[in-house]
mmCIF file of C-alpha atoms and ligand atoms in Angstrom:
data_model
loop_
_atom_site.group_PDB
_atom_site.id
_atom_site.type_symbol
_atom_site.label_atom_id
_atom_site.label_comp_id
_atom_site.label_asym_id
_atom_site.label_seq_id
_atom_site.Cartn_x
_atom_site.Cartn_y
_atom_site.Cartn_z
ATOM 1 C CA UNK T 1 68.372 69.083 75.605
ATOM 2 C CA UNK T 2 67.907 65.452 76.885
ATOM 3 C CA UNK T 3 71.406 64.193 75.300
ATOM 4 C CA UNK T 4 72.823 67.178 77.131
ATOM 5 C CA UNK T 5 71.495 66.370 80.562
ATOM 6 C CA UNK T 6 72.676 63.416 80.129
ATOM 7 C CA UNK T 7 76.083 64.251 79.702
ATOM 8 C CA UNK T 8 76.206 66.418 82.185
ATOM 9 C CA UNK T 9 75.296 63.509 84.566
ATOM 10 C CA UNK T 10 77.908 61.215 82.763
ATOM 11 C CA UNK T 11 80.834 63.955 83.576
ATOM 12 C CA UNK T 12 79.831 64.396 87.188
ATOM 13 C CA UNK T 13 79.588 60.733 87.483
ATOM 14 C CA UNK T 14 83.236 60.362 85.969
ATOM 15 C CA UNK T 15 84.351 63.034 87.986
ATOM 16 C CA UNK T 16 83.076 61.715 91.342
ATOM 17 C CA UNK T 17 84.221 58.028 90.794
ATOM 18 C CA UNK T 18 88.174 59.657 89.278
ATOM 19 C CA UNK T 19 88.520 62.456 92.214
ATOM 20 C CA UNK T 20 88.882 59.440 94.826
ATOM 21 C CA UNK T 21 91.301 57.604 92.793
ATOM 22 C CA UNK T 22 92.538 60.986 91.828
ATOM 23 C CA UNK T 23 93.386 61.295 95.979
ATOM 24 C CA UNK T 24 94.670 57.639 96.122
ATOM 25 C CA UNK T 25 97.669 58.012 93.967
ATOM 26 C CA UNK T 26 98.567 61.688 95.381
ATOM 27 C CA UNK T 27 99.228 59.245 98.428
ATOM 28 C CA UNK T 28 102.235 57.054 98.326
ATOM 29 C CA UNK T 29 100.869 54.282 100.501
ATOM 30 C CA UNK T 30 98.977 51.037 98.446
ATOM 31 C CA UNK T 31 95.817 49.026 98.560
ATOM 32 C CA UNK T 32 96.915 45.580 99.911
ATOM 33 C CA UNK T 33 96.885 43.098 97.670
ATOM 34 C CA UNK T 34 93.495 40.549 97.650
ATOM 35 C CA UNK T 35 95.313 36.549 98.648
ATOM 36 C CA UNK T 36 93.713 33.381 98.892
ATOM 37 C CA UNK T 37 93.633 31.797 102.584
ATOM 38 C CA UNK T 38 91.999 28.495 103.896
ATOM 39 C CA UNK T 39 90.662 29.979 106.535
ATOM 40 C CA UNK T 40 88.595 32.634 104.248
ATOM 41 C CA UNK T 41 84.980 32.003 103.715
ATOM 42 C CA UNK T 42 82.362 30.235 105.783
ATOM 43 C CA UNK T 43 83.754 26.906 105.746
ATOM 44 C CA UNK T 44 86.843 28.490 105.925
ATOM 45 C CA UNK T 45 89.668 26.608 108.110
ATOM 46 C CA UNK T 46 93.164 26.445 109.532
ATOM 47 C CA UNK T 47 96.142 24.390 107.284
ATOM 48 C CA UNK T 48 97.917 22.772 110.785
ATOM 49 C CA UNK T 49 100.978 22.050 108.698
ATOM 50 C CA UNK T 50 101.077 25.889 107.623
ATOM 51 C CA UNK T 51 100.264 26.890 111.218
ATOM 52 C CA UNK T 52 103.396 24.886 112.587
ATOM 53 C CA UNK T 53 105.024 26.159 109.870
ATOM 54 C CA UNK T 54 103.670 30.010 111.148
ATOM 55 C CA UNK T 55 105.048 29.085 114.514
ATOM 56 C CA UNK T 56 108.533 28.571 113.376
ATOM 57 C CA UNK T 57 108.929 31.848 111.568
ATOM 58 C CA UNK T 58 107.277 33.087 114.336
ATOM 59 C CA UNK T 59 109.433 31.923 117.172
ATOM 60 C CA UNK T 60 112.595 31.956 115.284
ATOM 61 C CA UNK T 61 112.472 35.774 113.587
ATOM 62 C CA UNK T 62 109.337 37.969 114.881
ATOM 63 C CA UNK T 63 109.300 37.220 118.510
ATOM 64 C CA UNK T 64 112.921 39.092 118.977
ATOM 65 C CA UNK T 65 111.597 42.091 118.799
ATOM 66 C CA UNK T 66 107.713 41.441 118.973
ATOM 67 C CA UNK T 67 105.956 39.822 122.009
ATOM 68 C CA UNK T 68 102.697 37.989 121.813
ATOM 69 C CA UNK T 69 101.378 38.527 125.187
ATOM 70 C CA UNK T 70 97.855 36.401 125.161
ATOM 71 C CA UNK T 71 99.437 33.237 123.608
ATOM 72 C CA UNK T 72 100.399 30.829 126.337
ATOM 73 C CA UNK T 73 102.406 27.570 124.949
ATOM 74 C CA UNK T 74 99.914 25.065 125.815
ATOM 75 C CA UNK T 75 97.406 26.842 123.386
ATOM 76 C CA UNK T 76 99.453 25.612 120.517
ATOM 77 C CA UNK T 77 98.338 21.721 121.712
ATOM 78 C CA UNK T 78 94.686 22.852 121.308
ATOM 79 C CA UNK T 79 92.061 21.715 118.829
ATOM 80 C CA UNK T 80 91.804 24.201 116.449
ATOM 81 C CA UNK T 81 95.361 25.247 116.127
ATOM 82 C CA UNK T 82 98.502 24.173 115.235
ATOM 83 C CA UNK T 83 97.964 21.231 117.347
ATOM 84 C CA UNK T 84 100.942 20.340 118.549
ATOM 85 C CA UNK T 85 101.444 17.177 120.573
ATOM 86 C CA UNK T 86 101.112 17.852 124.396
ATOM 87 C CA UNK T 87 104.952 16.336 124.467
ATOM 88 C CA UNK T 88 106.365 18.419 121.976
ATOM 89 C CA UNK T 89 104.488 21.609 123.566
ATOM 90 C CA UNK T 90 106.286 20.724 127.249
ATOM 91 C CA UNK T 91 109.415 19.997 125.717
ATOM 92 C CA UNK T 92 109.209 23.707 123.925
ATOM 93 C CA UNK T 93 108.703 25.582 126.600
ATOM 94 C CA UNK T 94 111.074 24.193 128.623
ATOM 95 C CA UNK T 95 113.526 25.551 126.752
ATOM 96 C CA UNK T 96 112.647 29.227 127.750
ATOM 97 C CA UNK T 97 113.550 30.685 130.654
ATOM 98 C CA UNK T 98 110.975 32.418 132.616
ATOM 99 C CA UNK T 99 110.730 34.696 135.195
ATOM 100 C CA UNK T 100 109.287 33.280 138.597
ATOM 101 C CA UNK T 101 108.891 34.066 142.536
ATOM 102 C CA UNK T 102 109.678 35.387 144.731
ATOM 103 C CA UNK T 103 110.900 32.916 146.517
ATOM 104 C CA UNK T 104 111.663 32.009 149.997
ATOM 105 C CA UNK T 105 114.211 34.527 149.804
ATOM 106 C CA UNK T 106 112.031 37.069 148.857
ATOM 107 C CA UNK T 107 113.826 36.904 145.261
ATOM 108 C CA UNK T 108 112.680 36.593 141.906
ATOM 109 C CA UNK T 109 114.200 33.623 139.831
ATOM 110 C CA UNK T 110 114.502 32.300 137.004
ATOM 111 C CA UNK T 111 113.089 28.551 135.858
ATOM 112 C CA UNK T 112 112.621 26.353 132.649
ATOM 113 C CA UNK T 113 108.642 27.269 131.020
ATOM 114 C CA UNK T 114 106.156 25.156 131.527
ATOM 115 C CA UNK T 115 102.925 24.549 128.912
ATOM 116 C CA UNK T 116 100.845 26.856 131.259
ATOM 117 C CA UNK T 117 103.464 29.649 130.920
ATOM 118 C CA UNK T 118 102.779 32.817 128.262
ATOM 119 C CA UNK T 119 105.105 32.883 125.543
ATOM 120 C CA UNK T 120 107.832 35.332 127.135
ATOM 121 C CA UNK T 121 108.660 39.042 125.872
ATOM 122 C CA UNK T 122 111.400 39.819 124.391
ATOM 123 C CA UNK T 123 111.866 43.126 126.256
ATOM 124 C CA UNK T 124 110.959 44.223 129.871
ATOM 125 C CA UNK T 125 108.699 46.994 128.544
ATOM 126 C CA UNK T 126 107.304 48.910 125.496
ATOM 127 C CA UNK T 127 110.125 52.113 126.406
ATOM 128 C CA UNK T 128 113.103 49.765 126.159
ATOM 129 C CA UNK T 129 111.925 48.045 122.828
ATOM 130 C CA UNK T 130 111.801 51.666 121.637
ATOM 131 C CA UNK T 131 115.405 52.685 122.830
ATOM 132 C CA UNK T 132 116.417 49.578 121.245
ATOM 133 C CA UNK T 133 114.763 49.096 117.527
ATOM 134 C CA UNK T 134 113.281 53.559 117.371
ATOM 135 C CA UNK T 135 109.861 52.142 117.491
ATOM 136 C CA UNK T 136 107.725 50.099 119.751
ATOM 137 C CA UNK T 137 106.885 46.717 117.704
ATOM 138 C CA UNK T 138 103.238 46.100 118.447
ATOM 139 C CA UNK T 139 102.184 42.802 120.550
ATOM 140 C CA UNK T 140 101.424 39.962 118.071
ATOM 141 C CA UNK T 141 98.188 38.751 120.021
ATOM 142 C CA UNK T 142 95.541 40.159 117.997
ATOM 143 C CA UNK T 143 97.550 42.057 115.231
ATOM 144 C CA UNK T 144 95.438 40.361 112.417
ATOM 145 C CA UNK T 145 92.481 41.102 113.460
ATOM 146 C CA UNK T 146 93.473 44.974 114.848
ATOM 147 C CA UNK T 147 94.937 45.728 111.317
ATOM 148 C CA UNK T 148 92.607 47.032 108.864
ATOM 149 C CA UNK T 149 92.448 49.022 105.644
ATOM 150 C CA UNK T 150 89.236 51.420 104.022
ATOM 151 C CA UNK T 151 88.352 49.341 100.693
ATOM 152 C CA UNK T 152 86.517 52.973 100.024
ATOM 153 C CA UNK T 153 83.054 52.916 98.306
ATOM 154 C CA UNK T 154 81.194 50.683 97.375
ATOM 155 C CA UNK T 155 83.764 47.896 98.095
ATOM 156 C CA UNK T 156 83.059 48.616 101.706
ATOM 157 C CA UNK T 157 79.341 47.928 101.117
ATOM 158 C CA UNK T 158 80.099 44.700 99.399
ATOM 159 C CA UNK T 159 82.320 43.263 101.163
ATOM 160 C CA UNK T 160 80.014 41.747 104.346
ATOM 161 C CA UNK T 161 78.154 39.795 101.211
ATOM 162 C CA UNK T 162 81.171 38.312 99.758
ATOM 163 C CA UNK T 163 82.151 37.174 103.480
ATOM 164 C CA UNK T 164 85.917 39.015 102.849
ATOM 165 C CA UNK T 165 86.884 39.447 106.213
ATOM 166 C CA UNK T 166 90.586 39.067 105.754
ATOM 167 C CA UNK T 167 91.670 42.557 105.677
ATOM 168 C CA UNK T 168 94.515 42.541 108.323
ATOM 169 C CA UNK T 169 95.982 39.081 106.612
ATOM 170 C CA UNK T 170 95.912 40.738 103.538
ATOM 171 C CA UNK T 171 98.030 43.504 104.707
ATOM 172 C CA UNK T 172 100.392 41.555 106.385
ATOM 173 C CA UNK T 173 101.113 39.838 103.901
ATOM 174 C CA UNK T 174 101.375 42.672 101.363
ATOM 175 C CA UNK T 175 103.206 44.860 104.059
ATOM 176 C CA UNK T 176 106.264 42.216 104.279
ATOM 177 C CA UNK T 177 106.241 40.090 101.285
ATOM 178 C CA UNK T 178 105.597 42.981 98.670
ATOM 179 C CA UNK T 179 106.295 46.190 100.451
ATOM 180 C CA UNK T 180 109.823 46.477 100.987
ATOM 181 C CA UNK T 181 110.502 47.717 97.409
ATOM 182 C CA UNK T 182 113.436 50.473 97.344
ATOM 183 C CA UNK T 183 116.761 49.137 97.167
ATOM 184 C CA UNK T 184 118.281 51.823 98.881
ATOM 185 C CA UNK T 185 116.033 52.227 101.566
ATOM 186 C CA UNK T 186 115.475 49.106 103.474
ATOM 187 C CA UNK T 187 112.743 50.873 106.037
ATOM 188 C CA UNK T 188 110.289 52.300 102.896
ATOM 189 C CA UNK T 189 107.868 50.278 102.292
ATOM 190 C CA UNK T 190 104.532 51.145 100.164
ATOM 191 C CA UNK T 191 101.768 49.477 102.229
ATOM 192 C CA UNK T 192 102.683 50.830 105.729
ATOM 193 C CA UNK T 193 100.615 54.237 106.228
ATOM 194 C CA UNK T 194 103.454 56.982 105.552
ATOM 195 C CA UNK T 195 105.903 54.898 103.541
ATOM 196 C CA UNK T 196 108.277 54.774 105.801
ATOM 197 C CA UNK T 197 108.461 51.684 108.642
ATOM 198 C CA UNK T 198 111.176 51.829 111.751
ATOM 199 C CA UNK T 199 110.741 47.544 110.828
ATOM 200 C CA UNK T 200 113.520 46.825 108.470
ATOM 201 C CA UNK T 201 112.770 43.963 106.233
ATOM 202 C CA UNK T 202 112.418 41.156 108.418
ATOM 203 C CA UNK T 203 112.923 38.002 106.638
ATOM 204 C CA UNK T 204 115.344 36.634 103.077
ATOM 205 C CA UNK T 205 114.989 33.422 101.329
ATOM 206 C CA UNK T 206 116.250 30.356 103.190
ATOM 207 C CA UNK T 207 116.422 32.119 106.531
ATOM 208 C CA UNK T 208 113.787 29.372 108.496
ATOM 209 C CA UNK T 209 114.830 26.188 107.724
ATOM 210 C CA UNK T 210 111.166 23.917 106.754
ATOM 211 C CA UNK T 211 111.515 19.906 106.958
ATOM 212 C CA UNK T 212 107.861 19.522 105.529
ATOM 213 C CA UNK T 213 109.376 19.865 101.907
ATOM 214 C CA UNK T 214 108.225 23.612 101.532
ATOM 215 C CA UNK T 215 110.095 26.594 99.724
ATOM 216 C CA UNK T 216 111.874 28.517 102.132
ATOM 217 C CA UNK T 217 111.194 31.828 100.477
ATOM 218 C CA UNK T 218 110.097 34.999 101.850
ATOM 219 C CA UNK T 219 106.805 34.504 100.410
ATOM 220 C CA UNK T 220 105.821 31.179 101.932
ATOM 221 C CA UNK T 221 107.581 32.539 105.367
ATOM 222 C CA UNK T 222 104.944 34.988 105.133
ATOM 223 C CA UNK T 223 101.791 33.373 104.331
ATOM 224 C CA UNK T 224 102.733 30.796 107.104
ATOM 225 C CA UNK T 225 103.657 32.918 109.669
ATOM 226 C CA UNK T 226 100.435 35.334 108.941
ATOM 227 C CA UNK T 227 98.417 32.284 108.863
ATOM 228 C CA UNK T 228 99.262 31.815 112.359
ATOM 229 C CA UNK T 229 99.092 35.655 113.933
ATOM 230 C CA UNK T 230 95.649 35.191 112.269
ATOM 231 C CA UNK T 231 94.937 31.970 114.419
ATOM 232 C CA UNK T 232 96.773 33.550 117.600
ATOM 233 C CA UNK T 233 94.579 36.797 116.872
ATOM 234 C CA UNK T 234 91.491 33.985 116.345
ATOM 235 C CA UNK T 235 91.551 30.907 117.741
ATOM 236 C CA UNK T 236 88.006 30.042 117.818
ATOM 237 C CA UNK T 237 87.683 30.728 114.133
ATOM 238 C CA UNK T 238 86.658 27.351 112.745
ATOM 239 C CA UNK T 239 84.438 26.675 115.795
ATOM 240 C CA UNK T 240 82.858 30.378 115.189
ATOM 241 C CA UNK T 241 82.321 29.293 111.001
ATOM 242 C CA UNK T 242 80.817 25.932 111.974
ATOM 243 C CA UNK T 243 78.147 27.715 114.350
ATOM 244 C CA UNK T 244 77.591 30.043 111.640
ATOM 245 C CA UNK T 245 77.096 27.370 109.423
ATOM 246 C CA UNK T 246 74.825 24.882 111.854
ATOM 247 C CA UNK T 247 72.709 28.215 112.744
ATOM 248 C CA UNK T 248 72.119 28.940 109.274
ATOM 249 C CA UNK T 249 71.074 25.744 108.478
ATOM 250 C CA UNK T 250 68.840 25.506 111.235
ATOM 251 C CA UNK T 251 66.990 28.721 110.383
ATOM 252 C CA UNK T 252 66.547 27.894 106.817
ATOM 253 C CA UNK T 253 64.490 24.741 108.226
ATOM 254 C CA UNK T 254 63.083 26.615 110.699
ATOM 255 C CA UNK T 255 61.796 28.818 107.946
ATOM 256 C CA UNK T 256 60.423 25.898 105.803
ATOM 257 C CA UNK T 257 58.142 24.308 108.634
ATOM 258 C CA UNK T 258 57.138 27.413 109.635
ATOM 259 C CA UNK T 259 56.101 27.921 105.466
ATOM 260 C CA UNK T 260 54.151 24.509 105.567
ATOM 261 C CA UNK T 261 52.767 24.997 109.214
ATOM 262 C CA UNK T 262 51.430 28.066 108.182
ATOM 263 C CA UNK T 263 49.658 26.644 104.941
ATOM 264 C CA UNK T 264 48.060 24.214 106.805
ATOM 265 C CA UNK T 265 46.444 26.882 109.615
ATOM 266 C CA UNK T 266 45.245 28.531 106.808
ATOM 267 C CA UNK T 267 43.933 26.059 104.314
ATOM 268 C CA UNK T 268 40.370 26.563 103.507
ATOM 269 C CA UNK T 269 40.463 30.196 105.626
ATOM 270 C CA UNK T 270 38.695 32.608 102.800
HETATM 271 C C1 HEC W 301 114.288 43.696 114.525
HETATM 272 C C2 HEC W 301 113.023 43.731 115.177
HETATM 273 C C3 HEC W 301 111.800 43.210 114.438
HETATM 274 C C4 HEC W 301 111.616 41.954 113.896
HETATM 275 C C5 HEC W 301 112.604 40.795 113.854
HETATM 276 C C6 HEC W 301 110.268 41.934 113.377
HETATM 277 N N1 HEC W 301 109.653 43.142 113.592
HETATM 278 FE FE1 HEC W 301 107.795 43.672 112.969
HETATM 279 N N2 HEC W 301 108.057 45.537 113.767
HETATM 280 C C7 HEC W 301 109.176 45.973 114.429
HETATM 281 C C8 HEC W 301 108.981 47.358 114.805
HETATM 282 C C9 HEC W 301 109.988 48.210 115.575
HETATM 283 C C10 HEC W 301 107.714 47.736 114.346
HETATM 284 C C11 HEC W 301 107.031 49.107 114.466
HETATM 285 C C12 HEC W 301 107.248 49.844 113.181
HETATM 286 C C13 HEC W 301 106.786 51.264 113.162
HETATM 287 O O1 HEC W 301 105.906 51.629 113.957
HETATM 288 O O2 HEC W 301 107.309 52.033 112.321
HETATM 289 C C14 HEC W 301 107.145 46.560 113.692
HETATM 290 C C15 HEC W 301 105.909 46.522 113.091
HETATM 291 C C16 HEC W 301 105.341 45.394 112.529
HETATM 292 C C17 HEC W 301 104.009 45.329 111.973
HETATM 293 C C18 HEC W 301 102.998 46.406 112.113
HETATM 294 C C19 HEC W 301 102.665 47.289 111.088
HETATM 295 C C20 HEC W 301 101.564 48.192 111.578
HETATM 296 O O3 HEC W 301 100.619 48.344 110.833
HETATM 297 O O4 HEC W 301 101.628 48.726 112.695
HETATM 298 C C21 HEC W 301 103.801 44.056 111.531
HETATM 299 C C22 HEC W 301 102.547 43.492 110.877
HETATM 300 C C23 HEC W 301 105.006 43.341 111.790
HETATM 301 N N3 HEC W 301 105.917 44.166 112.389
HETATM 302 C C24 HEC W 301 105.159 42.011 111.497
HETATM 303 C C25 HEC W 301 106.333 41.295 111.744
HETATM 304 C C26 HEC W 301 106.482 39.879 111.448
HETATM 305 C C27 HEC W 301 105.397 38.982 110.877
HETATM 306 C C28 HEC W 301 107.745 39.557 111.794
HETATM 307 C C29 HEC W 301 108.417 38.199 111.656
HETATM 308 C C30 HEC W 301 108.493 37.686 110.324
HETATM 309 C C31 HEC W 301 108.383 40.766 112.321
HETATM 310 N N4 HEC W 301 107.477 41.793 112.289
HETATM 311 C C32 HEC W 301 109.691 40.833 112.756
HETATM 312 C C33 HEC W 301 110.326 45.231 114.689
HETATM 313 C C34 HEC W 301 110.547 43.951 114.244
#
């Protein structure tokens, strides 16, 4: 009687933990794929080299069609960052042209970019990137962060205690260096919800040119570059981990005085 109890527990068990996975594969889109990043974990921080890196793929494929509205060029001199000098930041954004005025003329004009200056857009609005590409490309300012994925039970539930908080990297990463799969089709792609992405694959092996030595593959083009749309989407992150950090420690000692302060107001109370 007790054996078959039992089983009956053990199949509605199996049948509750398969009926999920069951759903999963009925569905053609995948589980991004777990990667290693410095900036995981709570001492977790930026590579600068990668992040400059991130920048070039950046500026020289994504922003055509994508726009990173919150990112203005002097950003990429601050501490924390790619850290750029403040030279070579002026000299880049003097060669865009942005939009200006009006001036005495009443007109609008155009002038070289200064360091203070947003990184520009590549179109005018979200309608005419849609006429253009049959989809609007979303702004690259906080992408990494915005982009998320259900782990399902009980990964969900662990997750907070093993610090993973680098869901949207993750699926960047897995979106464009292992998504684009089907010869034939160059807009399927298994990790973007649907299977089907108006993005056709966006980079091929040697396309950015590196001169720090690294391969110029479409795997190292995209940890780099999502490396940096996670900084762009973060750029306090290290500060953030070393408060973390510093306020942990502090409560930890907190704790202990208050252990020993507490022993000592009540030594000899009976
Ligand atoms: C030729 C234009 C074009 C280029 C170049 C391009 N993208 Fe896209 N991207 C798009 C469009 C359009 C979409 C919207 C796709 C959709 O909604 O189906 C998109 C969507 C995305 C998404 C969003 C997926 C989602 O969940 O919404 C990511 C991430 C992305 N692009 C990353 C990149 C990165 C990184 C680069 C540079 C290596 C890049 N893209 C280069 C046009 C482009």
């Amino acid at each position: 009687m007790i054996r078959l109890k039992t089983l009956g527990l053990a199949a509605v068990l199996a049948a509750a933990i398969a009926l999920p996975a069951a759903a999963q594969h009925s569905h053609e889109t995948k589980t991004p794929e777990r990667q290693s990043w410095s900036f995981a974990g709570p001492f977790g921080t930026f590579d600068r080299a990668q992040l400059q890196r991130g920048f070039r793929v950046f500026r020289e494929v994504c922003s055509n069609c994508h726009s990173a509205k919150l990112v203005s060029f002097r950003n990429l001199a601050q501490p924390g960052g790619p850290e750029f000098s403040e030279a070579q930041v002026k000299a880049l954004s003097a060669e865009y042209k942005v939009q200006d005025g009006p001036g005495e003329d009443g007109k609008m004009f155009e002038r070289p970019g200064r360091p203070a200056d947003r990184f520009p857009s590549p179109y005018a609005n979200p309608e005419a990137a849609k006429a253009t590409l049959g989809a609007v490309p979303p702004d690259m300012s906080v992408l990494a962060k915005a982009r998320s994925y259900s782990r399902g039970f009980p990964l969900f539930l662990v997750d907070p205690f093993i610090q993973y908080q680098e869901h949207g990297p993750d699926y960047i990463y897995s979106l464009l260096a292992l998504g684009y799969t089907d010869d034939k089709d160059p807009n399927a792609n298994v990790y973007f919800p649907g299977g089907h992405i108006a993005m056709a694959k966006p980079l091929s092996d040697g396309q950015v040119e590196y001169t720090d030595g690294s391969p110029e593959t479409v795997q190292q083009y995209t940890r780099d570059v999502t490396a940096f749309l996670m900084w762009i989407a973060e750029p306090k992150l290290e500060e953030r981990k070393k408060t973390g950090f510093k306020v942990m420690a502090f409560l930890l000692l907190f704790a202990g005085l208050l252990y020993f302060t507490k022993k000592r107001v009540w030594a000899g109370a009976h």
